[in-house]
């Protein structure tokens, strides 16, 4: 069972830790607003992910496989919402001394991950291939959800912390502006690539 948990944890870390809309949004929020001000957004991302994981565990993830139109609709909504979050990051005008702008909120993070097809696809793969063996399917699903969520908390927190540290490296207003635009641009590029690949 320890090997199965380690494999699940590693797989989850790789799937969730690879640059994509949510990790880049977290890094962008950390860079633009700081770790402390971004905690609400992080909490929203995590709760949205927990709901997505739970829905996949309940079998709802296969909805995207059976009805590709639903996936396309979710991708469109997620793309629009990610562009909105990227805009909030790029348009933050506060300097390093005063991270005073309005950081994306808990609601922003929650909606972003709740409608993120990548989250559903990742956990559909995890639940198809890396379920923790247990005495019952319910217990197996519960352990898999718990391990995956613990890994998500760590990985997502690291992405925001990395963004926050990047902000400290770009202390001059012009450098901070470039950093915000780079983070926001990478977020938009990652979601657009996801639509066409």
mmCIF file of C-alpha atoms in Angstrom:
data_model
loop_
_atom_site.group_PDB
_atom_site.id
_atom_site.type_symbol
_atom_site.label_atom_id
_atom_site.label_comp_id
_atom_site.label_asym_id
_atom_site.label_seq_id
_atom_site.Cartn_x
_atom_site.Cartn_y
_atom_site.Cartn_z
ATOM 1 C CA UNK A 1 0.000 0.000 0.000
ATOM 2 C CA UNK A 2 2.919 2.375 0.700
ATOM 3 C CA UNK A 3 4.161 1.914 -2.866
ATOM 4 C CA UNK A 4 0.689 2.684 -4.229
ATOM 5 C CA UNK A 5 0.452 5.847 -2.107
ATOM 6 C CA UNK A 6 3.938 6.967 -3.201
ATOM 7 C CA UNK A 7 3.069 6.352 -6.860
ATOM 8 C CA UNK A 8 -0.222 8.219 -6.481
ATOM 9 C CA UNK A 9 1.485 11.140 -4.720
ATOM 10 C CA UNK A 10 4.178 11.396 -7.397
ATOM 11 C CA UNK A 11 1.665 11.159 -10.242
ATOM 12 C CA UNK A 12 -0.571 13.786 -8.638
ATOM 13 C CA UNK A 13 2.407 16.105 -8.053
ATOM 14 C CA UNK A 14 3.492 15.772 -11.680
ATOM 15 C CA UNK A 15 -0.009 16.311 -13.078
ATOM 16 C CA UNK A 16 -0.858 19.238 -10.811
ATOM 17 C CA UNK A 17 2.649 20.689 -10.661
ATOM 18 C CA UNK A 18 3.187 20.973 -14.390
ATOM 19 C CA UNK A 19 2.617 24.510 -15.666
ATOM 20 C CA UNK A 20 -1.005 24.998 -16.545
ATOM 21 C CA UNK A 21 -3.773 27.490 -15.856
ATOM 22 C CA UNK A 22 -4.093 26.969 -12.086
ATOM 23 C CA UNK A 23 -0.351 26.767 -11.230
ATOM 24 C CA UNK A 24 0.462 29.788 -13.393
ATOM 25 C CA UNK A 25 -2.473 31.705 -11.908
ATOM 26 C CA UNK A 26 -1.151 30.904 -8.424
ATOM 27 C CA UNK A 27 2.373 32.016 -9.368
ATOM 28 C CA UNK A 28 0.957 35.176 -10.928
ATOM 29 C CA UNK A 29 -1.121 35.988 -7.857
ATOM 30 C CA UNK A 30 1.882 35.365 -5.603
ATOM 31 C CA UNK A 31 4.061 37.591 -7.792
ATOM 32 C CA UNK A 32 1.518 40.393 -8.064
ATOM 33 C CA UNK A 33 -0.053 40.419 -4.627
ATOM 34 C CA UNK A 34 2.135 38.354 -2.316
ATOM 35 C CA UNK A 35 1.508 35.062 -0.579
ATOM 36 C CA UNK A 36 -0.591 36.421 2.271
ATOM 37 C CA UNK A 37 -2.937 38.422 0.045
ATOM 38 C CA UNK A 38 -3.303 35.449 -2.304
ATOM 39 C CA UNK A 39 -4.392 32.959 0.372
ATOM 40 C CA UNK A 40 -8.081 33.432 -0.440
ATOM 41 C CA UNK A 41 -7.419 32.653 -4.101
ATOM 42 C CA UNK A 42 -5.340 29.600 -3.106
ATOM 43 C CA UNK A 43 -8.145 28.376 -0.824
ATOM 44 C CA UNK A 44 -10.630 28.788 -3.681
ATOM 45 C CA UNK A 45 -8.363 26.883 -6.088
ATOM 46 C CA UNK A 46 -8.045 24.063 -3.551
ATOM 47 C CA UNK A 47 -11.760 23.843 -2.755
ATOM 48 C CA UNK A 48 -12.609 23.892 -6.469
ATOM 49 C CA UNK A 49 -10.094 21.102 -6.984
ATOM 50 C CA UNK A 50 -11.530 19.103 -4.085
ATOM 51 C CA UNK A 51 -14.986 19.356 -5.643
ATOM 52 C CA UNK A 52 -13.557 18.293 -9.031
ATOM 53 C CA UNK A 53 -11.717 15.343 -7.448
ATOM 54 C CA UNK A 54 -14.892 14.297 -5.633
ATOM 55 C CA UNK A 55 -16.997 14.549 -8.782
ATOM 56 C CA UNK A 56 -14.506 12.384 -10.674
ATOM 57 C CA UNK A 57 -14.508 9.884 -7.798
ATOM 58 C CA UNK A 58 -18.295 9.760 -8.081
ATOM 59 C CA UNK A 59 -18.001 9.003 -11.804
ATOM 60 C CA UNK A 60 -18.907 12.416 -13.180
ATOM 61 C CA UNK A 61 -15.510 12.816 -14.883
ATOM 62 C CA UNK A 62 -16.587 10.388 -17.582
ATOM 63 C CA UNK A 63 -19.176 12.988 -18.616
ATOM 64 C CA UNK A 64 -16.443 14.717 -20.642
ATOM 65 C CA UNK A 65 -15.654 11.483 -22.455
ATOM 66 C CA UNK A 66 -19.287 10.699 -23.242
ATOM 67 C CA UNK A 67 -20.319 14.282 -24.103
ATOM 68 C CA UNK A 68 -17.459 16.205 -25.764
ATOM 69 C CA UNK A 69 -19.735 19.242 -26.132
ATOM 70 C CA UNK A 70 -19.874 19.609 -22.347
ATOM 71 C CA UNK A 71 -16.069 19.588 -22.297
ATOM 72 C CA UNK A 72 -15.949 22.283 -24.996
ATOM 73 C CA UNK A 73 -18.411 24.457 -23.087
ATOM 74 C CA UNK A 74 -16.363 24.098 -19.888
ATOM 75 C CA UNK A 75 -13.175 24.881 -21.806
ATOM 76 C CA UNK A 76 -14.743 28.044 -23.218
ATOM 77 C CA UNK A 77 -15.945 29.202 -19.815
ATOM 78 C CA UNK A 78 -12.603 28.329 -18.205
ATOM 79 C CA UNK A 79 -10.710 30.182 -20.942
ATOM 80 C CA UNK A 80 -12.791 33.316 -20.478
ATOM 81 C CA UNK A 81 -12.435 33.138 -16.715
ATOM 82 C CA UNK A 82 -8.683 32.562 -16.890
ATOM 83 C CA UNK A 83 -8.312 35.589 -19.153
ATOM 84 C CA UNK A 84 -10.228 37.593 -16.532
ATOM 85 C CA UNK A 85 -7.877 36.362 -13.758
ATOM 86 C CA UNK A 86 -4.842 37.079 -15.990
ATOM 87 C CA UNK A 87 -6.179 40.599 -16.548
ATOM 88 C CA UNK A 88 -6.495 41.133 -12.782
ATOM 89 C CA UNK A 89 -2.874 40.050 -12.341
ATOM 90 C CA UNK A 90 -1.524 42.099 -15.259
ATOM 91 C CA UNK A 91 -3.461 45.237 -14.337
ATOM 92 C CA UNK A 92 -2.344 45.317 -10.690
ATOM 93 C CA UNK A 93 -0.547 48.643 -10.306
ATOM 94 C CA UNK A 94 0.673 48.299 -6.739
ATOM 95 C CA UNK A 95 4.423 48.338 -6.199
ATOM 96 C CA UNK A 96 6.484 45.985 -4.087
ATOM 97 C CA UNK A 97 6.136 48.231 -1.054
ATOM 98 C CA UNK A 98 2.364 48.322 -1.319
ATOM 99 C CA UNK A 99 0.693 45.244 -2.692
ATOM 100 C CA UNK A 100 -2.628 46.941 -2.317
ATOM 101 C CA UNK A 101 -4.603 46.032 -5.420
ATOM 102 C CA UNK A 102 -7.499 43.640 -5.232
ATOM 103 C CA UNK A 103 -6.093 40.134 -5.543
ATOM 104 C CA UNK A 104 -8.249 37.560 -7.287
ATOM 105 C CA UNK A 105 -10.694 36.272 -4.694
ATOM 106 C CA UNK A 106 -11.638 32.920 -3.185
ATOM 107 C CA UNK A 107 -14.542 32.839 -5.630
ATOM 108 C CA UNK A 108 -12.192 33.436 -8.575
ATOM 109 C CA UNK A 109 -10.008 30.489 -7.567
ATOM 110 C CA UNK A 110 -12.968 28.232 -6.821
ATOM 111 C CA UNK A 111 -14.661 28.859 -10.158
ATOM 112 C CA UNK A 112 -11.383 28.581 -12.065
ATOM 113 C CA UNK A 113 -10.659 25.063 -10.824
ATOM 114 C CA UNK A 114 -14.283 23.941 -10.704
ATOM 115 C CA UNK A 115 -14.668 24.541 -14.452
ATOM 116 C CA UNK A 116 -11.111 23.540 -15.383
ATOM 117 C CA UNK A 117 -11.343 20.527 -17.736
ATOM 118 C CA UNK A 118 -7.638 19.802 -17.122
ATOM 119 C CA UNK A 119 -8.417 19.034 -13.467
ATOM 120 C CA UNK A 120 -11.137 16.576 -14.454
ATOM 121 C CA UNK A 121 -8.931 14.943 -17.095
ATOM 122 C CA UNK A 122 -6.021 14.615 -14.649
ATOM 123 C CA UNK A 123 -8.156 12.981 -11.998
ATOM 124 C CA UNK A 124 -9.929 10.762 -14.490
ATOM 125 C CA UNK A 125 -6.459 9.421 -15.366
ATOM 126 C CA UNK A 126 -5.553 9.096 -11.678
ATOM 127 C CA UNK A 127 -8.762 7.275 -10.759
ATOM 128 C CA UNK A 128 -8.440 5.026 -13.807
ATOM 129 C CA UNK A 129 -4.854 3.993 -13.146
ATOM 130 C CA UNK A 130 -3.680 4.847 -9.625
ATOM 131 C CA UNK A 131 -6.489 4.067 -7.164
ATOM 132 C CA UNK A 132 -5.180 2.995 -3.782
ATOM 133 C CA UNK A 133 -6.048 -0.682 -3.219
ATOM 134 C CA UNK A 134 -8.343 -1.078 -0.218
ATOM 135 C CA UNK A 135 -10.975 -3.385 1.228
ATOM 136 C CA UNK A 136 -13.843 -1.547 -0.479
ATOM 137 C CA UNK A 137 -14.206 0.747 -3.499
ATOM 138 C CA UNK A 138 -15.511 3.557 -1.268
ATOM 139 C CA UNK A 139 -12.532 3.304 1.072
ATOM 140 C CA UNK A 140 -10.202 3.139 -1.934
ATOM 141 C CA UNK A 141 -11.742 6.299 -3.410
ATOM 142 C CA UNK A 142 -11.584 8.116 -0.059
ATOM 143 C CA UNK A 143 -7.881 7.366 0.396
ATOM 144 C CA UNK A 144 -7.138 8.361 -3.201
ATOM 145 C CA UNK A 145 -9.010 11.665 -2.782
ATOM 146 C CA UNK A 146 -7.257 12.375 0.528
ATOM 147 C CA UNK A 147 -3.732 11.670 -0.772
ATOM 148 C CA UNK A 148 -4.380 13.641 -3.964
ATOM 149 C CA UNK A 149 -5.723 16.624 -2.040
ATOM 150 C CA UNK A 150 -2.793 16.691 0.406
ATOM 151 C CA UNK A 151 -0.399 16.707 -2.552
ATOM 152 C CA UNK A 152 -2.457 19.480 -4.192
ATOM 153 C CA UNK A 153 -2.218 21.661 -1.069
ATOM 154 C CA UNK A 154 1.575 21.319 -1.089
ATOM 155 C CA UNK A 155 2.061 21.765 -4.849
ATOM 156 C CA UNK A 156 -0.325 24.708 -5.188
ATOM 157 C CA UNK A 157 1.125 26.401 -2.109
ATOM 158 C CA UNK A 158 4.601 26.027 -3.611
ATOM 159 C CA UNK A 159 3.503 27.619 -6.884
ATOM 160 C CA UNK A 160 2.163 30.665 -5.055
ATOM 161 C CA UNK A 161 5.247 30.855 -2.812
ATOM 162 C CA UNK A 162 7.513 30.732 -5.874
ATOM 163 C CA UNK A 163 5.524 33.563 -7.433
ATOM 164 C CA UNK A 164 5.804 35.559 -4.228
ATOM 165 C CA UNK A 165 9.602 35.100 -4.202
ATOM 166 C CA UNK A 166 9.779 36.169 -7.848
ATOM 167 C CA UNK A 167 8.048 39.387 -6.893
ATOM 168 C CA UNK A 168 10.861 40.149 -4.461
ATOM 169 C CA UNK A 169 13.415 39.712 -7.259
ATOM 170 C CA UNK A 170 11.571 42.232 -9.407
ATOM 171 C CA UNK A 171 11.455 45.098 -6.936
ATOM 172 C CA UNK A 172 11.548 47.968 -9.429
ATOM 173 C CA UNK A 173 8.186 49.030 -10.881
ATOM 174 C CA UNK A 174 9.241 48.361 -14.485
ATOM 175 C CA UNK A 175 10.541 44.888 -13.589
ATOM 176 C CA UNK A 176 7.351 44.148 -11.631
ATOM 177 C CA UNK A 177 5.294 45.214 -14.646
ATOM 178 C CA UNK A 178 7.222 42.789 -16.870
ATOM 179 C CA UNK A 179 6.773 39.985 -14.332
ATOM 180 C CA UNK A 180 3.008 40.564 -14.123
ATOM 181 C CA UNK A 181 2.679 40.568 -17.907
ATOM 182 C CA UNK A 182 4.842 37.444 -18.238
ATOM 183 C CA UNK A 183 2.790 35.521 -15.640
ATOM 184 C CA UNK A 184 -0.523 36.671 -17.125
ATOM 185 C CA UNK A 185 0.668 35.934 -20.673
ATOM 186 C CA UNK A 186 1.872 32.442 -19.752
ATOM 187 C CA UNK A 187 -1.511 31.727 -18.149
ATOM 188 C CA UNK A 188 -3.351 32.716 -21.310
ATOM 189 C CA UNK A 189 -0.918 30.791 -23.541
ATOM 190 C CA UNK A 190 -1.257 27.641 -21.411
ATOM 191 C CA UNK A 191 -5.037 27.636 -21.626
ATOM 192 C CA UNK A 192 -5.017 28.380 -25.357
ATOM 193 C CA UNK A 193 -2.545 25.543 -25.942
ATOM 194 C CA UNK A 194 -4.857 23.283 -23.950
ATOM 195 C CA UNK A 195 -7.707 24.163 -26.288
ATOM 196 C CA UNK A 196 -5.795 23.339 -29.451
ATOM 197 C CA UNK A 197 -3.642 20.380 -28.399
#
